[in-house]
PDB file of C-alpha atoms in Angstrom:
ATOM      1  CA  MET A   1      23.580  23.963   1.030  1.00  0.00           C
ATOM      2  CA  LEU A   2      26.421  23.157   3.435  1.00  0.00           C
ATOM      3  CA  GLU A   3      24.150  23.755   6.429  1.00  0.00           C
ATOM      4  CA  ALA A   4      21.502  21.368   5.045  1.00  0.00           C
ATOM      5  CA  SER A   5      24.144  18.663   4.543  1.00  0.00           C
ATOM      6  CA  ILE A   6      25.498  18.756   8.111  1.00  0.00           C
ATOM      7  CA  PRO A   7      22.780  16.455   9.595  1.00  0.00           C
ATOM      8  CA  PHE A   8      23.447  13.918   6.845  1.00  0.00           C
ATOM      9  CA  ALA A   9      27.194  14.030   7.431  1.00  0.00           C
ATOM     10  CA  ILE A  10      26.618  13.475  11.160  1.00  0.00           C
ATOM     11  CA  THR A  11      24.268  10.576  10.354  1.00  0.00           C
ATOM     12  CA  VAL A  12      26.829   8.897   8.098  1.00  0.00           C
ATOM     13  CA  LEU A  13      29.614   9.273  10.649  1.00  0.00           C
ATOM     14  CA  ILE A  14      27.571   7.737  13.475  1.00  0.00           C
ATOM     15  CA  ILE A  15      26.455   4.836  11.246  1.00  0.00           C
ATOM     16  CA  LEU A  16      30.092   4.356  10.214  1.00  0.00           C
ATOM     17  CA  CYS A  17      31.124   4.279  13.888  1.00  0.00           C
ATOM     18  CA  GLY A  18      28.590   1.520  14.500  1.00  0.00           C
ATOM     19  CA  TYR A  19      29.899  -0.459  11.549  1.00  0.00           C
ATOM     20  CA  LEU A  20      33.540  -0.012  12.600  1.00  0.00           C
ATOM     21  CA  ILE A  21      33.046  -1.022  16.245  1.00  0.00           C
ATOM     22  CA  LYS A  22      31.495  -4.252  14.966  1.00  0.00           C
ATOM     23  CA  ARG A  23      34.294  -4.850  12.474  1.00  0.00           C
ATOM     24  CA  ILE A  24      37.015  -4.469  15.112  1.00  0.00           C
ATOM     25  CA  GLY A  25      35.169  -6.773  17.494  1.00  0.00           C
ATOM     26  CA  LEU A  26      33.980  -4.352  20.191  1.00  0.00           C
ATOM     27  CA  VAL A  27      30.401  -5.512  19.588  1.00  0.00           C
ATOM     28  CA  LYS A  28      28.847  -8.528  17.883  1.00  0.00           C
ATOM     29  CA  ASP A  29      25.685  -9.138  15.873  1.00  0.00           C
ATOM     30  CA  ALA A  30      24.038 -10.445  19.057  1.00  0.00           C
ATOM     31  CA  ASP A  31      24.703  -7.073  20.710  1.00  0.00           C
ATOM     32  CA  GLY A  32      22.925  -5.412  17.805  1.00  0.00           C
ATOM     33  CA  LYS A  33      19.807  -7.490  18.534  1.00  0.00           C
ATOM     34  CA  VAL A  34      19.831  -6.336  22.155  1.00  0.00           C
ATOM     35  CA  LEU A  35      20.303  -2.702  21.126  1.00  0.00           C
ATOM     36  CA  SER A  36      17.490  -3.096  18.603  1.00  0.00           C
ATOM     37  CA  ARG A  37      15.070  -4.223  21.316  1.00  0.00           C
ATOM     38  CA  ILE A  38      16.090  -1.276  23.514  1.00  0.00           C
ATOM     39  CA  VAL A  39      15.643   1.271  20.725  1.00  0.00           C
ATOM     40  CA  ILE A  40      12.380  -0.083  19.297  1.00  0.00           C
ATOM     41  CA  ASN A  41      10.712  -0.829  22.634  1.00  0.00           C
ATOM     42  CA  PHE A  42      12.096   1.949  24.850  1.00  0.00           C
ATOM     43  CA  THR A  43      13.947   4.980  23.464  1.00  0.00           C
ATOM     44  CA  LEU A  44      11.857   5.290  20.275  1.00  0.00           C
ATOM     45  CA  PRO A  45       8.500   5.135  22.130  1.00  0.00           C
ATOM     46  CA  CYS A  46       9.817   7.720  24.610  1.00  0.00           C
ATOM     47  CA  LEU A  47      10.792   9.973  21.700  1.00  0.00           C
ATOM     48  CA  ILE A  48       7.304   9.660  20.210  1.00  0.00           C
ATOM     49  CA  LEU A  49       5.613  10.295  23.564  1.00  0.00           C
ATOM     50  CA  SER A  50       7.807  13.335  24.174  1.00  0.00           C
ATOM     51  CA  LYS A  51       6.298  15.008  21.083  1.00  0.00           C
ATOM     52  CA  VAL A  52       2.642  14.806  22.178  1.00  0.00           C
ATOM     53  CA  GLU A  53       2.384  18.554  22.799  1.00  0.00           C
ATOM     54  CA  THR A  54       3.683  19.364  19.289  1.00  0.00           C
ATOM     55  CA  ILE A  55       1.049  17.237  17.510  1.00  0.00           C
ATOM     56  CA  LYS A  56      -2.227  18.872  16.495  1.00  0.00           C
ATOM     57  CA  VAL A  57      -4.942  16.359  15.668  1.00  0.00           C
ATOM     58  CA  SER A  58      -6.943  17.496  12.631  1.00  0.00           C
ATOM     59  CA  GLY A  59      -8.129  16.309   9.245  1.00  0.00           C
ATOM     60  CA  GLU A  60      -4.560  16.744   8.026  1.00  0.00           C
ATOM     61  CA  THR A  61      -3.375  14.313  10.703  1.00  0.00           C
ATOM     62  CA  PHE A  62      -5.607  11.555   9.362  1.00  0.00           C
ATOM     63  CA  LEU A  63      -4.606  12.425   5.801  1.00  0.00           C
ATOM     64  CA  LEU A  64      -0.976  11.775   6.740  1.00  0.00           C
ATOM     65  CA  ILE A  65      -1.949   8.463   8.353  1.00  0.00           C
ATOM     66  CA  GLY A  66      -3.862   7.588   5.178  1.00  0.00           C
ATOM     67  CA  LEU A  67      -0.864   8.410   2.983  1.00  0.00           C
ATOM     68  CA  GLY A  68       1.330   6.100   5.067  1.00  0.00           C
ATOM     69  CA  LEU A  69      -1.211   3.317   4.607  1.00  0.00           C
ATOM     70  CA  LEU A  70      -1.840   4.051   0.921  1.00  0.00           C
ATOM     71  CA  SER A  71       1.843   3.890  -0.023  1.00  0.00           C
ATOM     72  CA  GLY A  72       2.135   0.407   1.500  1.00  0.00           C
ATOM     73  CA  VAL A  73      -1.027  -0.804  -0.251  1.00  0.00           C
ATOM     74  CA  CYS A  74       0.242   0.496  -3.619  1.00  0.00           C
ATOM     75  CA  LEU A  75       3.586  -1.270  -3.184  1.00  0.00           C
ATOM     76  CA  GLN A  76       1.871  -4.552  -2.242  1.00  0.00           C
ATOM     77  CA  ILE A  77      -0.260  -4.313  -5.400  1.00  0.00           C
ATOM     78  CA  ILE A  78       2.852  -3.640  -7.495  1.00  0.00           C
ATOM     79  CA  SER A  79       4.604  -6.600  -5.863  1.00  0.00           C
ATOM     80  CA  ALA A  80       1.685  -8.937  -6.629  1.00  0.00           C
ATOM     81  CA  PHE A  81       1.685  -7.806 -10.270  1.00  0.00           C
ATOM     82  CA  VAL A  82       5.473  -8.011 -10.795  1.00  0.00           C
ATOM     83  CA  THR A  83       5.827 -11.461  -9.193  1.00  0.00           C
ATOM     84  CA  LYS A  84       2.734 -13.079 -10.722  1.00  0.00           C
ATOM     85  CA  GLY A  85       3.495 -16.696 -11.620  1.00  0.00           C
ATOM     86  CA  LYS A  86       6.604 -16.897  -9.417  1.00  0.00           C
ATOM     87  CA  PRO A  87       6.981 -19.363  -6.485  1.00  0.00           C
ATOM     88  CA  THR A  88       5.035 -18.285  -3.414  1.00  0.00           C
ATOM     89  CA  GLU A  89       8.191 -18.151  -1.240  1.00  0.00           C
ATOM     90  CA  PHE A  90       9.750 -15.695  -3.683  1.00  0.00           C
ATOM     91  CA  ARG A  91       6.559 -13.621  -3.823  1.00  0.00           C
ATOM     92  CA  GLY A  92       6.456 -13.427  -0.037  1.00  0.00           C
ATOM     93  CA  ALA A  93      10.044 -12.216   0.271  1.00  0.00           C
ATOM     94  CA  TYR A  94       9.573  -9.758  -2.606  1.00  0.00           C
ATOM     95  CA  SER A  95       6.435  -8.237  -1.072  1.00  0.00           C
ATOM     96  CA  LEU A  96       8.169  -7.715   2.279  1.00  0.00           C
ATOM     97  CA  CYS A  97      11.072  -5.966   0.535  1.00  0.00           C
ATOM     98  CA  LEU A  98       8.759  -3.564  -1.300  1.00  0.00           C
ATOM     99  CA  SER A  99       6.132  -2.542   1.221  1.00  0.00           C
ATOM    100  CA  GLY A 100       6.765  -0.438   4.344  1.00  0.00           C
ATOM    101  CA  TYR A 101       9.452   1.956   5.551  1.00  0.00           C
ATOM    102  CA  ASN A 102      12.080   2.042   8.296  1.00  0.00           C
ATOM    103  CA  ILE A 103      11.039   5.442   9.604  1.00  0.00           C
ATOM    104  CA  GLY A 104      11.978   5.219  13.269  1.00  0.00           C
ATOM    105  CA  LEU A 105      15.658   4.317  12.948  1.00  0.00           C
ATOM    106  CA  LEU A 106      16.743   6.568  10.071  1.00  0.00           C
ATOM    107  CA  ALA A 107      14.154   9.286   9.410  1.00  0.00           C
ATOM    108  CA  TYR A 108      13.505  10.434  12.978  1.00  0.00           C
ATOM    109  CA  PRO A 109      17.155  11.274  13.744  1.00  0.00           C
ATOM    110  CA  ILE A 110      17.635  13.176  10.464  1.00  0.00           C
ATOM    111  CA  ALA A 111      14.262  14.974  10.653  1.00  0.00           C
ATOM    112  CA  GLU A 112      14.904  16.089  14.213  1.00  0.00           C
ATOM    113  CA  MET A 113      18.297  17.524  13.241  1.00  0.00           C
ATOM    114  CA  LEU A 114      16.902  19.232  10.128  1.00  0.00           C
ATOM    115  CA  TRP A 115      13.485  20.535  11.193  1.00  0.00           C
ATOM    116  CA  GLY A 116      13.065  19.926  14.918  1.00  0.00           C
ATOM    117  CA  ASP A 117       9.663  19.038  16.340  1.00  0.00           C
ATOM    118  CA  ALA A 118       7.722  20.219  13.279  1.00  0.00           C
ATOM    119  CA  GLY A 119       9.156  17.730  10.809  1.00  0.00           C
ATOM    120  CA  LEU A 120       9.186  14.965  13.394  1.00  0.00           C
ATOM    121  CA  SER A 121       5.485  15.354  14.226  1.00  0.00           C
ATOM    122  CA  TYR A 122       4.537  14.915  10.548  1.00  0.00           C
ATOM    123  CA  LEU A 123       6.636  11.767  10.269  1.00  0.00           C
ATOM    124  CA  ILE A 124       5.029  10.336  13.413  1.00  0.00           C
ATOM    125  CA  MET A 125       1.590  10.610  11.804  1.00  0.00           C
ATOM    126  CA  PHE A 126       2.751   9.100   8.504  1.00  0.00           C
ATOM    127  CA  ASP A 127       4.422   6.329  10.492  1.00  0.00           C
ATOM    128  CA  LEU A 128       1.139   5.353  12.136  1.00  0.00           C
ATOM    129  CA  GLY A 129      -0.231   4.468   8.692  1.00  0.00           C
ATOM    130  CA  ASN A 130       3.085   2.817   7.908  1.00  0.00           C
ATOM    131  CA  GLY A 131       2.747   0.792  11.135  1.00  0.00           C
ATOM    132  CA  ILE A 132      -0.612  -0.586   9.960  1.00  0.00           C
ATOM    133  CA  VAL A 133       1.161  -1.692   6.773  1.00  0.00           C
ATOM    134  CA  LEU A 134       4.113  -3.271   8.585  1.00  0.00           C
ATOM    135  CA  PHE A 135       2.217  -5.129  11.289  1.00  0.00           C
ATOM    136  CA  GLY A 136      -1.119  -5.594   9.533  1.00  0.00           C
ATOM    137  CA  LEU A 137      -0.970  -5.714   5.741  1.00  0.00           C
ATOM    138  CA  ASN A 138       2.537  -7.187   5.462  1.00  0.00           C
ATOM    139  CA  TYR A 139       1.691  -9.794   8.103  1.00  0.00           C
ATOM    140  CA  VAL A 140      -1.433 -10.778   6.141  1.00  0.00           C
ATOM    141  CA  MET A 141       0.458 -11.043   2.841  1.00  0.00           C
ATOM    142  CA  ALA A 142       3.385 -12.961   4.337  1.00  0.00           C
ATOM    143  CA  SER A 143       0.978 -15.446   5.927  1.00  0.00           C
ATOM    144  CA  ARG A 144      -0.989 -15.776   2.689  1.00  0.00           C
ATOM    145  CA  TYR A 145       2.116 -16.505   0.607  1.00  0.00           C
ATOM    146  CA  ALA A 146       3.498 -18.937   3.190  1.00  0.00           C
ATOM    147  CA  THR A 147       0.342 -20.867   4.125  1.00  0.00           C
ATOM    148  CA  SER A 148      -2.273 -19.847   1.500  1.00  0.00           C
ATOM    149  CA  LYS A 149      -4.391 -18.674   4.419  1.00  0.00           C
ATOM    150  CA  ILE A 150      -5.358 -15.178   5.524  1.00  0.00           C
ATOM    151  CA  PRO A 151      -5.082 -14.529   9.293  1.00  0.00           C
ATOM    152  CA  SER A 152      -8.282 -13.780  11.180  1.00  0.00           C
ATOM    153  CA  PHE A 153      -9.141 -10.233  12.213  1.00  0.00           C
ATOM    154  CA  LYS A 154      -8.304 -11.169  15.810  1.00  0.00           C
ATOM    155  CA  GLU A 155      -4.844 -12.416  14.780  1.00  0.00           C
ATOM    156  CA  ILE A 156      -4.187  -9.220  12.799  1.00  0.00           C
ATOM    157  CA  VAL A 157      -5.177  -6.972  15.712  1.00  0.00           C
ATOM    158  CA  LYS A 158      -3.081  -9.104  18.081  1.00  0.00           C
ATOM    159  CA  THR A 159      -0.052  -8.664  15.804  1.00  0.00           C
ATOM    160  CA  LEU A 160      -0.583  -4.906  15.570  1.00  0.00           C
ATOM    161  CA  PHE A 161      -0.762  -4.518  19.319  1.00  0.00           C
ATOM    162  CA  ARG A 162       2.348  -6.614  19.907  1.00  0.00           C
ATOM    163  CA  SER A 163       4.275  -3.666  18.449  1.00  0.00           C
ATOM    164  CA  VAL A 164       5.281  -1.219  21.196  1.00  0.00           C
ATOM    165  CA  PRO A 165       5.762   1.675  18.705  1.00  0.00           C
ATOM    166  CA  PHE A 166       2.296   1.061  17.224  1.00  0.00           C
ATOM    167  CA  ILE A 167       0.682   1.106  20.687  1.00  0.00           C
ATOM    168  CA  THR A 168       2.635   4.303  21.386  1.00  0.00           C
ATOM    169  CA  TYR A 169       1.276   5.953  18.221  1.00  0.00           C
ATOM    170  CA  ILE A 170      -2.297   5.163  19.260  1.00  0.00           C
ATOM    171  CA  LEU A 171      -1.616   6.539  22.744  1.00  0.00           C
ATOM    172  CA  VAL A 172      -0.091   9.707  21.286  1.00  0.00           C
ATOM    173  CA  ILE A 173      -3.151  10.306  19.072  1.00  0.00           C
ATOM    174  CA  ILE A 174      -5.412   9.948  22.113  1.00  0.00           C
ATOM    175  CA  LEU A 175      -3.280  12.229  24.306  1.00  0.00           C
ATOM    176  CA  ALA A 176      -2.918  14.829  21.546  1.00  0.00           C
ATOM    177  CA  SER A 177      -6.670  14.746  20.857  1.00  0.00           C
ATOM    178  CA  PHE A 178      -7.332  15.687  24.483  1.00  0.00           C
ATOM    179  CA  LYS A 179      -4.456  18.216  24.438  1.00  0.00           C
ATOM    180  CA  VAL A 180      -2.769  16.578  27.393  1.00  0.00           C
ATOM    181  CA  HIS A 181       0.174  18.423  28.957  1.00  0.00           C
ATOM    182  CA  TYR A 182       2.694  16.422  30.945  1.00  0.00           C
ATOM    183  CA  PRO A 183       3.855  17.425  34.422  1.00  0.00           C
ATOM    184  CA  GLN A 184       7.349  18.915  34.219  1.00  0.00           C
ATOM    185  CA  PHE A 185       8.987  15.826  35.724  1.00  0.00           C
ATOM    186  CA  ILE A 186       7.408  13.481  33.141  1.00  0.00           C
ATOM    187  CA  SER A 187       8.259  15.847  30.296  1.00  0.00           C
ATOM    188  CA  GLU A 188      11.908  16.075  31.364  1.00  0.00           C
ATOM    189  CA  LEU A 189      12.140  12.318  31.929  1.00  0.00           C
ATOM    190  CA  LEU A 190      10.795  11.513  28.452  1.00  0.00           C
ATOM    191  CA  GLY A 191      13.022  14.178  26.910  1.00  0.00           C
ATOM    192  CA  THR A 192      16.126  12.799  28.618  1.00  0.00           C
ATOM    193  CA  ILE A 193      15.455   9.237  27.444  1.00  0.00           C
ATOM    194  CA  ALA A 194      14.470  10.424  23.957  1.00  0.00           C
ATOM    195  CA  SER A 195      17.715  12.385  23.599  1.00  0.00           C
ATOM    196  CA  GLY A 196      19.619   9.085  23.410  1.00  0.00           C
ATOM    197  CA  ASN A 197      17.476   7.720  20.573  1.00  0.00           C
ATOM    198  CA  THR A 198      19.353   9.411  17.722  1.00  0.00           C
ATOM    199  CA  VAL A 199      22.789   8.041  18.551  1.00  0.00           C
ATOM    200  CA  MET A 200      21.492   4.596  19.517  1.00  0.00           C
ATOM    201  CA  SER A 201      19.360   4.268  16.355  1.00  0.00           C
ATOM    202  CA  LEU A 202      22.178   5.267  14.019  1.00  0.00           C
ATOM    203  CA  LEU A 203      24.744   3.080  15.802  1.00  0.00           C
ATOM    204  CA  LEU A 204      22.284   0.203  15.452  1.00  0.00           C
ATOM    205  CA  LEU A 205      22.056   0.768  11.683  1.00  0.00           C
ATOM    206  CA  GLY A 206      25.850   0.615  11.470  1.00  0.00           C
ATOM    207  CA  ILE A 207      26.145  -2.497  13.648  1.00  0.00           C
ATOM    208  CA  THR A 208      23.596  -4.400  11.546  1.00  0.00           C
ATOM    209  CA  LEU A 209      25.158  -3.505   8.182  1.00  0.00           C
ATOM    210  CA  THR A 210      26.522  -6.508   6.237  1.00  0.00           C
ATOM    211  CA  PHE A 211      27.450  -6.878   2.590  1.00  0.00           C
ATOM    212  CA  ALA A 212      27.475 -10.592   1.779  1.00  0.00           C
ATOM    213  CA  PHE A 213      25.486 -11.536  -1.318  1.00  0.00           C
ATOM    214  CA  SER A 214      26.045 -13.395  -4.605  1.00  0.00           C
ATOM    215  CA  LYS A 215      25.750 -12.146  -8.194  1.00  0.00           C
ATOM    216  CA  LYS A 216      22.502 -14.106  -8.564  1.00  0.00           C
ATOM    217  CA  GLU A 217      21.023 -12.346  -5.537  1.00  0.00           C
ATOM    218  CA  MET A 218      22.270  -9.008  -6.842  1.00  0.00           C
ATOM    219  CA  LYS A 219      20.060  -9.309  -9.952  1.00  0.00           C
ATOM    220  CA  VAL A 220      16.919  -9.811  -7.864  1.00  0.00           C
ATOM    221  CA  MET A 221      17.991  -7.100  -5.419  1.00  0.00           C
ATOM    222  CA  LEU A 222      18.475  -4.562  -8.195  1.00  0.00           C
ATOM    223  CA  GLN A 223      14.991  -5.316  -9.537  1.00  0.00           C
ATOM    224  CA  ILE A 224      13.417  -4.914  -6.089  1.00  0.00           C
ATOM    225  CA  LEU A 225      15.325  -1.718  -5.367  1.00  0.00           C
ATOM    226  CA  GLY A 226      14.572  -0.338  -8.845  1.00  0.00           C
ATOM    227  CA  VAL A 227      10.823  -0.817  -8.335  1.00  0.00           C
ATOM    228  CA  ARG A 228      10.924   0.509  -4.769  1.00  0.00           C
ATOM    229  CA  TYR A 229      12.918   3.670  -5.502  1.00  0.00           C
ATOM    230  CA  GLY A 230      11.148   4.242  -8.819  1.00  0.00           C
ATOM    231  CA  PHE A 231       7.875   4.360  -6.885  1.00  0.00           C
ATOM    232  CA  GLY A 232       9.489   6.480  -4.175  1.00  0.00           C
ATOM    233  CA  LEU A 233      10.763   9.107  -6.620  1.00  0.00           C
ATOM    234  CA  LEU A 234       7.396   9.301  -8.415  1.00  0.00           C
ATOM    235  CA  ALA A 235       5.658   9.689  -5.055  1.00  0.00           C
ATOM    236  CA  ALA A 236       8.173  12.370  -4.039  1.00  0.00           C
ATOM    237  CA  CYS A 237       7.486  14.341  -7.228  1.00  0.00           C
ATOM    238  CA  ALA A 238       3.722  14.079  -6.667  1.00  0.00           C
ATOM    239  CA  ILE A 239       4.130  15.308  -3.079  1.00  0.00           C
ATOM    240  CA  MET A 240       6.234  18.308  -4.059  1.00  0.00           C
ATOM    241  CA  LEU A 241       4.008  19.310  -6.994  1.00  0.00           C
ATOM    242  CA  LEU A 242       0.508  18.428  -5.788  1.00  0.00           C
ATOM    243  CA  ALA A 243       0.311  18.079  -1.996  1.00  0.00           C
ATOM    244  CA  PRO A 244      -1.400  21.089  -0.291  1.00  0.00           C
ATOM    245  CA  PHE A 245       1.009  21.029   2.666  1.00  0.00           C
ATOM    246  CA  PRO A 246       3.567  23.452   4.125  1.00  0.00           C
ATOM    247  CA  MET A 247       7.066  22.936   2.734  1.00  0.00           C
ATOM    248  CA  VAL A 248       8.456  21.310   5.882  1.00  0.00           C
ATOM    249  CA  GLU A 249       5.650  18.751   5.722  1.00  0.00           C
ATOM    250  CA  LYS A 250       6.296  18.076   2.040  1.00  0.00           C
ATOM    251  CA  MET A 251      10.000  17.532   2.658  1.00  0.00           C
ATOM    252  CA  ALA A 252       9.289  15.197   5.580  1.00  0.00           C
ATOM    253  CA  LEU A 253       6.987  13.143   3.345  1.00  0.00           C
ATOM    254  CA  VAL A 254       9.560  13.079   0.535  1.00  0.00           C
ATOM    255  CA  MET A 255      12.027  11.646   3.041  1.00  0.00           C
ATOM    256  CA  ALA A 256       9.453   9.084   4.198  1.00  0.00           C
ATOM    257  CA  VAL A 257       8.723   7.581   0.767  1.00  0.00           C
ATOM    258  CA  LEU A 258      12.441   7.181   0.024  1.00  0.00           C
ATOM    259  CA  LEU A 259      13.352   5.319   3.213  1.00  0.00           C
ATOM    260  CA  PRO A 260      14.764   1.753   3.416  1.00  0.00           C
ATOM    261  CA  ILE A 261      12.752  -1.375   4.121  1.00  0.00           C
ATOM    262  CA  SER A 262      11.679  -2.099   7.669  1.00  0.00           C
ATOM    263  CA  VAL A 263      13.521  -4.470  10.000  1.00  0.00           C
ATOM    264  CA  SER A 264      10.154  -6.203  10.523  1.00  0.00           C
ATOM    265  CA  ALA A 265      10.567  -7.594   6.988  1.00  0.00           C
ATOM    266  CA  VAL A 266      13.500  -9.689   8.214  1.00  0.00           C
ATOM    267  CA  SER A 267      11.457 -10.908  11.204  1.00  0.00           C
ATOM    268  CA  TYR A 268       8.558 -12.060   9.008  1.00  0.00           C
ATOM    269  CA  THR A 269      11.013 -13.650   6.582  1.00  0.00           C
ATOM    270  CA  ILE A 270      12.451 -15.776   9.378  1.00  0.00           C
ATOM    271  CA  GLU A 271       8.994 -16.618  10.756  1.00  0.00           C
ATOM    272  CA  TYR A 272       7.649 -17.801   7.393  1.00  0.00           C
ATOM    273  CA  ASN A 273      10.858 -19.396   6.092  1.00  0.00           C
ATOM    274  CA  PHE A 274      11.342 -17.065   3.113  1.00  0.00           C
ATOM    275  CA  ASP A 275      14.761 -16.137   1.685  1.00  0.00           C
ATOM    276  CA  VAL A 276      16.369 -14.529   4.757  1.00  0.00           C
ATOM    277  CA  LYS A 277      19.672 -13.822   3.019  1.00  0.00           C
ATOM    278  CA  LEU A 278      17.963 -11.934   0.184  1.00  0.00           C
ATOM    279  CA  VAL A 279      15.746  -9.829   2.448  1.00  0.00           C
ATOM    280  CA  SER A 280      18.627  -9.040   4.822  1.00  0.00           C
ATOM    281  CA  ALA A 281      20.815  -7.974   1.894  1.00  0.00           C
ATOM    282  CA  VAL A 282      18.071  -5.721   0.491  1.00  0.00           C
ATOM    283  CA  ASN A 283      17.584  -4.282   3.973  1.00  0.00           C
ATOM    284  CA  ASN A 284      21.259  -3.343   4.264  1.00  0.00           C
ATOM    285  CA  LEU A 285      21.683  -2.029   0.729  1.00  0.00           C
ATOM    286  CA  SER A 286      18.470  -0.001   0.901  1.00  0.00           C
ATOM    287  CA  THR A 287      19.777   1.786   4.005  1.00  0.00           C
ATOM    288  CA  LEU A 288      22.787   3.096   2.066  1.00  0.00           C
ATOM    289  CA  ILE A 289      20.747   3.956  -1.032  1.00  0.00           C
ATOM    290  CA  SER A 290      18.065   5.785   0.963  1.00  0.00           C
ATOM    291  CA  LEU A 291      20.606   7.824   2.887  1.00  0.00           C
ATOM    292  CA  SER A 292      22.380   8.780  -0.356  1.00  0.00           C
ATOM    293  CA  VAL A 293      19.204   9.666  -2.292  1.00  0.00           C
ATOM    294  CA  ILE A 294      17.683  11.679   0.579  1.00  0.00           C
ATOM    295  CA  TRP A 295      20.975  13.514   1.136  1.00  0.00           C
ATOM    296  CA  ILE A 296      21.237  14.408  -2.553  1.00  0.00           C
ATOM    297  CA  LEU A 297      17.628  15.624  -2.734  1.00  0.00           C
ATOM    298  CA  ILE A 298      17.124  17.385   0.603  1.00  0.00           C
ATOM    299  CA  GLY A 299      20.718  18.300   1.427  1.00  0.00           C
ATOM    300  CA  ILE A 300      21.923  19.375  -2.029  1.00  0.00           C
ATOM    301  CA  VAL A 301      19.300  19.635  -4.826  1.00  0.00           C
ATOM    302  CA  PHE A 302      16.518  21.375  -2.879  1.00  0.00           C
ATOM    303  CA  PRO A 303      18.825  24.111  -1.454  1.00  0.00           C
ATOM    304  CA  LEU A 304      20.374  24.652  -4.904  1.00  0.00           C
ATOM    305  CA  ILE A 305      16.984  25.297  -6.535  1.00  0.00           C
ATOM    306  CA  GLY A 306      15.813  27.450  -3.630  1.00  0.00           C
ATOM    307  CA  VAL A 307      13.432  24.950  -1.979  1.00  0.00           C
ATOM    308  CA  THR A 308      13.745  25.596   1.756  1.00  0.00           C
ATOM    309  CA  VAL A 309      11.483  25.403   4.809  1.00  0.00           C
TER     310      VAL A 309
END
């Protein structure tokens, strides 16, 4: 049990370091935005590309992609039902808070420490489906709630392919399908850059943490988080009991469905003039809740009941 908790303890300490260096003034929120662009558009894609040789494209691969997409669709449906009759601005913000996961910044570092390439490769496939949700479905719903119009297919595709991680996922699927092997220099270069992703991602989470919200916002936040984590726990139970996957794959998927909301939710909120303060607060609080819940399940409960990879 202690061994399983070490990656989570390391994660918390690095996030705390990021939060503290911001609090004492060594970095500012603006620095966090710069670091975010570096991580999302450079170190994270290099990490994904470095795992090409560990990914085996099969029917299971597309099942994982489908599960990533399905979870986002289910949460959008739940959001539409729960917020029926509410103002469209509220419905837009609510839907962005429910649907999609921040896999790259939190899950990849923990999965790599816990399970190495195996767990990471499963998350990469799930995250491709999740990427379609974040940059396709969520974009469509945000636009619909804000303007009562649905973007054209061309606009949706354009939005998807503005995401460097999404383009990287597509490239990885293609390279893995053809069983491409990098020259040693390329492999070592990608590995060297990717090795910095864990620390940079977790520091970024700490730098962007803020806890400024009112009691009125807290009520809405608790409802959103209750729905999100209620769905996540039900999905986790279904995965553990019903999914025909190896245990490491099941545990990676359990982690995935319990992750915090994506940073893209804040971007869409700003673009469509939804409640930025609410979405940002949910984003921050969900990071702490996800880390706690995943730690309890994977780092403590699973080892205690003998569930190991």
